[in-house]
Short mmCIF file of C-alpha atoms in Angstrom, two decimals:
data_model
loop_
_atom_site.label_atom_id
_atom_site.label_comp_id
_atom_site.label_asym_id
_atom_site.label_seq_id
_atom_site.Cartn_x
_atom_site.Cartn_y
_atom_site.Cartn_z
CA MET A 1 -17.37 55.58 30.01
CA ARG A 2 -20.26 53.34 29.28
CA LYS A 3 -21.07 53.01 32.85
CA LEU A 4 -21.04 56.90 33.24
CA PHE A 5 -23.52 57.43 30.39
CA ALA A 6 -25.78 54.66 31.49
CA ARG A 7 -26.47 56.79 34.46
CA PRO A 8 -29.99 58.38 34.27
CA GLY A 9 -29.87 62.03 33.31
CA PHE A 10 -26.13 62.50 32.68
CA GLY A 11 -26.32 61.90 28.82
CA ARG A 12 -28.81 64.89 28.48
CA LEU A 13 -26.46 67.20 30.98
CA PHE A 14 -23.49 66.21 28.81
CA GLY A 15 -25.51 67.09 25.72
CA GLY A 16 -26.63 70.45 27.11
CA LEU A 17 -23.15 71.41 28.40
CA SER A 18 -21.42 70.42 25.29
CA THR A 19 -23.68 72.58 23.17
CA SER A 20 -22.94 75.54 25.28
CA MET A 21 -19.39 74.85 25.18
CA LEU A 22 -19.35 74.76 21.54
CA GLY A 23 -20.92 78.45 21.65
CA ASP A 24 -18.14 79.32 24.17
CA SER A 25 -15.40 78.02 21.89
CA VAL A 26 -16.63 79.98 18.93
CA MET A 27 -17.30 83.28 21.00
CA LEU A 28 -14.61 83.76 23.61
CA LEU A 29 -11.60 84.44 21.50
CA VAL A 30 -13.69 86.78 19.21
CA LEU A 31 -14.17 89.19 22.08
CA SER A 32 -10.50 90.05 22.55
CA MET A 33 -9.98 89.69 18.82
CA TRP A 34 -12.89 92.16 18.06
CA VAL A 35 -11.42 94.77 20.67
CA LYS A 36 -7.88 94.36 19.09
CA THR A 37 -9.38 94.96 15.74
CA LEU A 38 -11.35 98.00 16.55
CA THR A 39 -8.59 99.74 18.70
CA GLY A 40 -5.52 98.26 17.46
CA SER A 41 -4.40 97.85 21.24
CA ASN A 42 -2.95 94.78 22.87
CA ALA A 43 -3.57 96.20 26.33
CA GLN A 44 -7.31 96.96 25.59
CA ALA A 45 -7.54 93.31 24.02
CA GLY A 46 -6.18 92.05 27.32
CA LEU A 47 -8.51 94.08 29.49
CA THR A 48 -11.35 92.14 27.89
CA PHE A 49 -10.28 89.02 29.81
CA PHE A 50 -9.97 91.09 32.79
CA PHE A 51 -13.67 92.18 32.73
CA MET A 52 -14.39 88.55 32.08
CA VAL A 53 -12.92 87.24 35.43
CA LEU A 54 -14.07 90.39 37.36
CA PRO A 55 -17.50 88.75 38.65
CA ALA A 56 -15.45 86.12 40.30
CA LEU A 57 -14.64 88.44 43.02
CA GLY A 58 -18.13 88.53 43.98
CA ALA A 59 -18.52 84.72 43.69
CA PRO A 60 -19.35 83.81 47.37
CA LEU A 61 -22.66 85.81 46.97
CA PHE A 62 -23.53 83.54 44.02
CA GLY A 63 -22.57 80.51 45.89
CA VAL A 64 -24.96 81.13 48.66
CA TRP A 65 -27.81 81.20 46.33
CA VAL A 66 -26.62 78.07 44.47
CA ASP A 67 -26.62 75.95 47.60
CA ARG A 68 -30.12 77.60 48.58
CA LEU A 69 -31.92 76.87 45.22
CA PRO A 70 -32.14 73.40 43.01
CA ARG A 71 -29.32 73.30 40.81
CA LYS A 72 -31.19 72.08 37.67
CA PRO A 73 -33.39 75.36 37.39
CA ILE A 74 -30.37 77.32 38.03
CA LEU A 75 -28.65 75.66 34.85
CA VAL A 76 -31.87 76.03 32.79
CA TRP A 77 -32.50 79.70 33.54
CA GLY A 78 -28.81 80.62 33.62
CA ASN A 79 -28.38 79.40 30.04
CA PHE A 80 -31.34 81.34 28.83
CA ALA A 81 -30.07 84.39 30.68
CA SER A 82 -26.68 84.09 29.21
CA ALA A 83 -28.19 83.83 25.64
CA ALA A 84 -29.70 87.21 26.27
CA ALA A 85 -26.56 88.50 27.59
CA VAL A 86 -24.55 88.12 24.50
CA LEU A 87 -27.26 89.49 21.98
CA PRO A 88 -26.08 93.34 22.66
CA LEU A 89 -23.02 92.47 20.73
CA VAL A 90 -25.04 92.81 17.50
CA LEU A 91 -24.98 96.58 18.11
CA VAL A 92 -21.34 96.96 18.16
CA ARG A 93 -20.08 98.92 15.11
CA ASP A 94 -16.89 101.02 15.83
CA ALA A 95 -14.24 101.67 18.54
CA GLY A 96 -16.72 103.65 20.38
CA ASP A 97 -18.83 100.53 20.90
CA VAL A 98 -15.81 98.77 22.58
CA TRP A 99 -17.71 99.35 26.05
CA ILE A 100 -20.70 97.10 24.88
CA ILE A 101 -17.98 93.99 24.45
CA TRP A 102 -16.62 94.72 27.82
CA VAL A 103 -20.22 94.67 29.39
CA VAL A 104 -21.02 91.38 27.70
CA ALA A 105 -17.53 90.03 28.72
CA PHE A 106 -18.59 90.85 32.41
CA LEU A 107 -21.83 89.09 31.98
CA TYR A 108 -20.16 86.32 30.49
CA GLY A 109 -17.99 86.16 33.71
CA VAL A 110 -21.07 85.90 35.88
CA SER A 111 -22.22 82.90 34.00
CA PHE A 112 -18.65 81.29 34.48
CA VAL A 113 -19.11 81.58 38.22
CA VAL A 114 -22.86 80.56 38.64
CA LEU A 115 -23.25 77.62 35.85
CA PRO A 116 -20.03 75.63 37.03
CA ALA A 117 -20.98 75.78 40.63
CA ALA A 118 -24.42 74.47 39.74
CA VAL A 119 -23.01 71.80 37.41
CA ASN A 120 -20.81 70.57 40.29
CA GLY A 121 -23.80 70.29 42.65
CA LEU A 122 -25.77 68.45 40.01
CA LEU A 123 -23.16 66.17 39.19
CA LYS A 124 -22.97 64.90 42.98
CA GLU A 125 -26.58 64.35 42.76
CA LEU A 126 -26.53 62.33 39.60
CA LEU A 127 -23.21 60.40 40.11
CA PRO A 128 -21.48 58.33 42.80
CA ASP A 129 -18.03 59.53 43.81
CA ASP A 130 -16.29 56.98 41.75
CA LEU A 131 -17.67 58.37 38.50
CA LEU A 132 -16.98 61.93 39.01
CA VAL A 133 -13.55 61.90 37.64
CA ASP A 134 -14.94 60.30 34.45
CA ALA A 135 -17.59 62.86 34.20
CA ASN A 136 -15.10 65.72 34.57
CA SER A 137 -12.54 64.13 32.06
CA SER A 138 -15.43 63.71 29.40
CA LEU A 139 -16.43 67.36 29.85
CA ALA A 140 -12.99 68.52 29.55
CA THR A 141 -12.28 66.34 26.54
CA ILE A 142 -15.45 67.66 24.69
CA LYS A 143 -14.66 71.25 25.88
CA GLU A 144 -10.92 71.22 24.75
CA GLY A 145 -11.81 69.30 21.62
CA TYR A 146 -13.83 72.27 20.41
CA ARG A 147 -10.59 74.12 20.40
CA LEU A 148 -9.58 71.93 17.24
CA PHE A 149 -12.19 74.11 15.15
CA GLY A 150 -14.20 76.41 17.49
CA PRO A 151 -11.76 79.41 17.54
CA LEU A 152 -11.05 78.97 13.79
CA VAL A 153 -14.88 78.92 13.11
CA GLY A 154 -15.29 81.95 15.20
CA ALA A 155 -12.29 83.86 13.63
CA ALA A 156 -13.63 83.06 10.05
CA VAL A 157 -17.31 84.11 10.94
CA PHE A 158 -15.91 87.35 12.57
CA ALA A 159 -13.57 88.01 9.54
CA SER A 160 -16.20 87.29 6.85
CA ALA A 161 -19.58 88.32 8.51
CA GLY A 162 -18.72 90.06 11.66
CA GLY A 163 -19.00 89.73 15.31
CA TRP A 164 -22.74 89.99 15.19
CA LEU A 165 -23.26 86.60 13.77
CA VAL A 166 -20.81 85.07 16.25
CA ALA A 167 -23.32 86.37 18.96
CA VAL A 168 -26.30 85.01 17.46
CA ILE A 169 -24.67 81.55 17.05
CA ASP A 170 -23.48 81.68 20.73
CA ALA A 171 -26.99 82.81 22.07
CA THR A 172 -28.52 79.77 20.01
CA THR A 173 -26.18 77.13 21.65
CA PHE A 174 -27.09 78.60 25.19
CA VAL A 175 -30.89 78.22 24.34
CA ILE A 176 -30.34 74.67 23.16
CA ALA A 177 -28.44 73.83 26.31
CA GLY A 178 -31.23 75.11 28.57
CA VAL A 179 -33.95 73.24 26.89
CA LEU A 180 -31.89 69.76 27.10
CA ILE A 181 -31.13 70.29 30.80
CA ALA A 182 -34.85 71.21 31.37
CA THR A 183 -35.61 67.48 30.46
CA ILE A 184 -33.58 66.04 33.01
CA THR A 185 -35.29 64.20 35.83
CA VAL A 186 -33.54 64.45 39.14
CA ALA A 187 -34.51 64.27 42.93
CA GLU A 188 -32.16 66.98 44.41
CA THR A 189 -31.41 66.90 48.13
CA PRO A 190 -33.15 69.64 50.07
CA ALA A 191 -31.05 72.63 50.95
CA PRO A 192 -30.32 72.59 54.85
CA ALA A 193 -31.89 75.16 57.05
CA LYS A 194 -30.78 78.71 56.29
CA SER A 195 -28.37 80.01 59.02
CA THR A 196 -27.19 83.65 59.09
CA PHE A 197 -26.33 85.31 55.75
CA ARG A 198 -22.82 85.78 57.20
CA GLU A 199 -22.33 82.07 57.97
CA ASP A 200 -23.72 81.06 54.53
CA LEU A 201 -21.36 83.56 52.84
CA LEU A 202 -18.29 82.20 54.67
CA GLY A 203 -19.30 78.62 54.59
CA GLY A 204 -17.14 77.71 51.54
CA VAL A 205 -14.12 79.63 52.55
CA ARG A 206 -14.25 78.05 56.01
CA PHE A 207 -14.43 74.61 54.70
CA LEU A 208 -11.40 75.33 52.24
CA ALA A 209 -9.44 76.82 55.16
CA ALA A 210 -10.06 73.62 57.43
CA ASP A 211 -9.23 71.14 54.57
CA ARG A 212 -5.48 70.74 54.39
CA VAL A 213 -5.21 69.13 51.00
CA LEU A 214 -7.55 71.45 49.20
CA ARG A 215 -5.84 74.55 50.72
CA ASN A 216 -2.43 73.55 49.72
CA VAL A 217 -3.53 72.56 46.07
CA LEU A 218 -5.28 75.86 45.77
CA LEU A 219 -2.35 77.76 47.22
CA GLY A 220 0.14 76.28 44.55
CA LEU A 221 -2.38 76.91 41.78
CA ALA A 222 -3.15 80.33 42.80
CA ILE A 223 0.58 81.10 42.75
CA SER A 224 0.74 80.05 39.12
CA ILE A 225 -2.46 81.73 38.04
CA LEU A 226 -0.69 84.87 39.35
CA VAL A 227 1.28 84.88 35.81
CA ILE A 228 -0.80 82.62 33.80
CA GLY A 229 -3.09 85.57 32.87
CA PHE A 230 -0.02 87.28 31.41
CA PHE A 231 -0.65 84.86 28.40
CA GLU A 232 -3.92 86.50 27.42
CA SER A 233 -2.20 90.08 26.79
CA SER A 234 1.12 88.80 25.31
CA ILE A 235 -0.58 86.34 22.82
CA TYR A 236 -0.96 89.17 20.38
CA ALA A 237 2.50 90.39 21.05
CA LEU A 238 3.68 86.94 20.15
CA MET A 239 1.78 87.02 16.94
CA ASP A 240 3.38 90.52 16.17
CA ALA A 241 6.82 89.17 16.79
CA PHE A 242 6.19 86.50 14.28
CA GLY A 243 4.60 88.79 11.85
CA ARG A 244 1.34 87.17 12.04
CA PRO A 245 -2.23 88.96 12.17
CA PRO A 246 -4.57 88.79 15.47
CA THR A 247 -6.73 86.27 13.83
CA PHE A 248 -3.70 83.72 13.80
CA SER A 249 -4.20 83.38 17.55
CA GLY A 250 -7.03 81.08 16.45
CA VAL A 251 -4.49 78.54 15.01
CA PHE A 252 -2.60 78.83 18.26
CA VAL A 253 -5.67 78.00 20.28
CA THR A 254 -6.44 75.15 17.95
CA CYS A 255 -3.07 73.52 18.39
CA GLN A 256 -3.72 74.05 22.23
CA GLY A 257 -6.81 72.11 21.68
CA VAL A 258 -4.95 69.17 20.07
CA GLY A 259 -2.99 68.71 23.25
CA ALA A 260 -5.94 69.25 25.40
CA VAL A 261 -7.89 66.59 23.61
CA LEU A 262 -5.14 64.25 24.59
CA GLY A 263 -5.00 65.69 28.03
CA GLY A 264 -8.67 65.34 28.45
CA LEU A 265 -8.68 61.55 27.20
CA THR A 266 -6.03 60.43 29.81
CA ALA A 267 -6.91 62.84 32.82
CA SER A 268 -9.13 60.31 34.35
CA ARG A 269 -6.51 57.53 33.95
CA ALA A 270 -3.83 59.78 35.31
CA VAL A 271 -5.96 60.58 38.37
CA ARG A 272 -6.69 56.97 39.15
CA ARG A 273 -3.24 56.05 38.88
CA LEU A 274 -1.37 58.94 40.55
CA GLY A 275 -4.15 60.78 42.44
CA GLU A 276 -5.58 64.13 42.23
CA ILE A 277 -2.73 65.80 43.77
CA ALA A 278 0.12 64.45 41.72
CA THR A 279 -1.92 64.86 38.59
CA CYS A 280 -2.38 68.55 39.44
CA VAL A 281 1.37 69.09 40.01
CA LEU A 282 2.22 67.50 36.89
CA GLY A 283 -0.19 69.46 34.94
CA LEU A 284 1.48 72.68 36.16
CA VAL A 285 4.86 71.31 35.15
CA LEU A 286 3.61 70.63 31.71
CA LEU A 287 2.36 74.23 31.64
CA ALA A 288 5.77 75.53 32.53
CA VAL A 289 7.65 73.27 30.04
CA ALA A 290 5.16 74.59 27.32
CA THR A 291 5.92 78.26 28.12
CA ILE A 292 9.53 77.64 28.05
CA VAL A 293 9.27 76.08 24.57
CA CYS A 294 7.32 79.29 23.30
CA ALA A 295 9.82 81.46 25.02
CA ALA A 296 12.67 79.89 23.29
CA ALA A 297 11.13 79.37 19.91
CA SER A 298 12.61 80.78 16.65
CA THR A 299 9.85 79.81 14.42
CA ILE A 300 6.13 79.97 14.64
CA VAL A 301 5.96 76.03 14.24
CA VAL A 302 7.88 75.71 17.58
CA VAL A 303 5.40 78.12 19.18
CA LEU A 304 2.45 75.90 17.98
CA VAL A 305 4.26 72.67 19.55
CA GLY A 306 4.43 74.69 22.81
CA ALA A 307 0.71 75.32 22.48
CA ALA A 308 -0.01 71.63 22.20
CA ILE A 309 2.06 70.85 25.31
CA CYS A 310 0.16 73.59 27.14
CA GLY A 311 -3.07 71.89 26.08
CA VAL A 312 -2.30 68.52 27.63
CA GLY A 313 -1.44 70.36 31.06
CA LEU A 314 -4.60 72.32 31.33
CA PRO A 315 -7.22 69.30 31.49
CA TRP A 316 -4.76 67.45 33.78
CA THR A 317 -4.54 70.40 36.23
CA PHE A 318 -8.28 71.24 36.36
CA VAL A 319 -9.81 67.80 36.17
CA ALA A 320 -7.75 66.88 38.94
CA LEU A 321 -8.63 69.89 40.91
CA THR A 322 -12.42 69.70 40.11
CA THR A 323 -12.57 65.97 41.12
CA LEU A 324 -10.74 66.66 44.40
CA MET A 325 -13.09 69.35 45.23
CA GLN A 326 -16.19 67.59 44.33
CA ARG A 327 -15.03 64.34 46.24
CA ARG A 328 -14.04 66.18 49.36
CA SER A 329 -17.00 68.61 49.59
CA PRO A 330 -20.35 67.85 51.19
CA THR A 331 -23.29 68.14 48.98
CA HIS A 332 -25.04 71.00 50.72
CA LEU A 333 -21.73 73.29 50.50
CA ILE A 334 -20.52 72.25 47.21
CA GLY A 335 -22.08 75.61 45.44
CA ARG A 336 -20.35 77.57 48.21
CA VAL A 337 -17.12 75.68 47.79
CA SER A 338 -17.10 75.93 44.02
CA THR A 339 -17.54 79.67 44.21
CA ALA A 340 -14.90 80.03 46.93
CA VAL A 341 -12.51 78.09 44.66
CA GLU A 342 -13.57 80.47 41.72
CA VAL A 343 -12.37 83.47 43.94
CA LEU A 344 -9.31 81.95 44.86
CA ILE A 345 -8.35 81.30 41.31
CA SER A 346 -10.01 84.36 39.53
CA THR A 347 -8.64 86.86 41.94
CA PRO A 348 -4.93 86.09 40.99
CA GLN A 349 -6.08 85.76 37.53
CA ALA A 350 -7.64 89.14 37.45
CA ILE A 351 -4.50 90.80 38.89
CA SER A 352 -2.43 88.90 36.30
CA LEU A 353 -4.73 90.10 33.52
CA ALA A 354 -4.38 93.78 34.67
CA LEU A 355 -0.40 93.37 35.35
CA GLY A 356 -0.27 91.69 31.98
CA SER A 357 -1.75 94.39 30.03
CA LEU A 358 0.99 96.68 31.66
CA LEU A 359 3.89 94.28 31.14
CA VAL A 360 3.06 93.78 27.41
CA SER A 361 4.13 97.41 26.87
CA LEU A 362 7.31 97.03 28.67
CA LEU A 363 8.81 93.72 28.20
CA SER A 364 9.06 91.30 25.23
CA PHE A 365 6.92 88.29 25.05
CA ARG A 366 9.93 86.08 25.62
CA GLN A 367 10.64 87.96 28.83
CA ILE A 368 6.93 87.69 29.80
CA PHE A 369 6.89 83.86 29.15
CA ALA A 370 10.12 83.38 31.17
CA ILE A 371 8.39 84.99 34.22
CA ILE A 372 5.48 82.84 33.76
CA ALA A 373 7.44 79.63 33.66
CA ALA A 374 9.40 80.32 36.71
CA VAL A 375 6.32 81.26 38.74
CA ILE A 376 4.43 78.29 37.69
CA LEU A 377 7.29 76.08 38.69
CA VAL A 378 7.15 77.78 42.30
CA GLY A 379 3.50 76.85 42.43
CA ALA A 380 3.91 73.37 41.56
CA LEU A 381 6.74 73.04 43.91
CA GLN A 382 4.83 74.37 46.81
CA THR A 383 2.04 71.87 46.22
CA LEU A 384 4.42 69.03 45.97
CA LEU A 385 6.42 69.77 49.06
CA SER A 386 3.35 70.60 51.26
CA LEU A 387 1.63 67.45 50.16
CA ARG A 388 4.14 64.97 49.60
CA ALA A 389 2.73 62.51 52.23
CA GLU A 390 -0.51 62.59 50.64
CA ILE A 391 1.01 61.94 47.03
CA ARG A 392 2.82 58.99 48.53
CA THR A 393 -0.22 57.58 49.93
CA ASP A 394 -2.26 58.05 46.73
CA LEU A 395 0.67 56.31 44.79
CA ALA A 396 0.84 53.44 47.19
CA SER A 397 -2.99 52.93 47.01
CA SER A 398 -2.70 52.81 43.13
CA VAL A 399 0.06 50.19 43.16
CA SER A 400 -1.48 48.12 45.65
CA ALA A 401 -5.07 48.09 43.63
CA SER A 402 -3.06 47.13 40.50
CA VAL A 403 -1.49 44.19 42.11
CA PRO A 404 -3.58 40.95 41.90
CA VAL A 405 -3.93 39.18 45.25
CA VAL A 406 -4.56 35.23 45.34
CA GLU A 407 -6.36 33.96 48.20
CA ASP A 408 -6.97 30.57 49.00
CA ASN A 409 -10.26 31.20 50.74
CA ARG A 410 -12.63 32.32 48.19
CA ALA A 411 -14.94 34.22 50.83
CA GLU A 412 -11.88 36.18 51.75
CA GLY A 413 -11.14 36.84 48.25
CA ALA A 414 -14.52 38.08 47.57
CA ALA A 415 -14.42 40.31 50.69
CA ALA A 416 -11.20 41.81 49.35
CA ASP A 417 -12.65 42.50 45.91
CA SER A 418 -15.67 44.43 47.33
CA ALA A 419 -13.42 46.71 49.54
CA PRO A 420 -13.52 50.35 48.63
CA ASP A 421 -10.55 52.07 46.91
CA PRO A 422 -8.89 53.96 49.77
CA ARG A 423 -8.33 57.07 47.55
CA GLN A 424 -12.03 57.23 47.41
CA LEU A 425 -12.68 57.61 51.19
CA PRO A 426 -12.48 60.89 53.00
CA ARG A 427 -8.98 61.51 54.47
#
């Protein structure tokens, strides 16, 4: 990590991103909690997350402009725009104002598409490929670490002062992030000559379709995400089943954060030893195991243990996916590839959020969690079977890299030491 933070500009980027992540951790659970409190409806609370992922359906349009424009100004002005977008929440008073929360959730969703795509592009400009996994792991660790206290702070502020103060805090973190990122000095690669808008629009999708590894990893993940969204609607049903108020979901998310910190800290090591594909598969398996634990729980303590296991699986899955995408994508396509991935992930997520809002009124949370676990395991199995040869290659590369080789000829030994890691080369 010392080598990573020694790179010019990364420390300020990390500072800006971690500040806005703090605001996100305080705010995001409050949006659905606010709707639940105003309406008393689990279904309407779940719809809040649906509006948040809805902008991802138009992600390819955003990706075209992310690749055409410098990434640093996109991050600076995008953070300032996000600050302005959350401030209308200060106007919410009663159930008749729920539409304001949903509009803000939608605008939040736009930032979730544009800003990460710009971050991926800027990281490729700032860092060599071998440091990308460390950057992704460090960002995942700080993001998930905020789960230890962010949701509890958000719930406490919401309960004591109201959602308007949470909105002001969140807007402030966006402004600070924009100012910090504005101080970074980076020479960005000029965008290639524009082709037709249709070709630009489909560039990321075509790249993913042609890349066998990314295609199969994303397919397995999309299968899993078809049901992962059920969590958002059923979490309040779970709280109801154990006699807990909606605000107790903050404790659940905090326990998830404990596991996520461990997952974030170990994700880069897992990727280096197992490869991105195997790490992503294991992350999905951990999510399935966590869901089974929650479904079978007889006490809220066991549920919180399941939340911690889930926390470990999340950064393993998404650090591995992000690193694989960054490493395999050319710089001039990274914005469109990122937004294409966002569509392929968020479309099934939107479907699952909408379906979850319906299922929560028809099935118990235990039945819903059983469905989630079964489908996630199907997604993990799909990736494992489709890319088993690539996984074996990654494992063999890791084993060979960890075995010291003694050469009689010092010149040959020096040449061997300078050879690149086979897993860092394009396949």
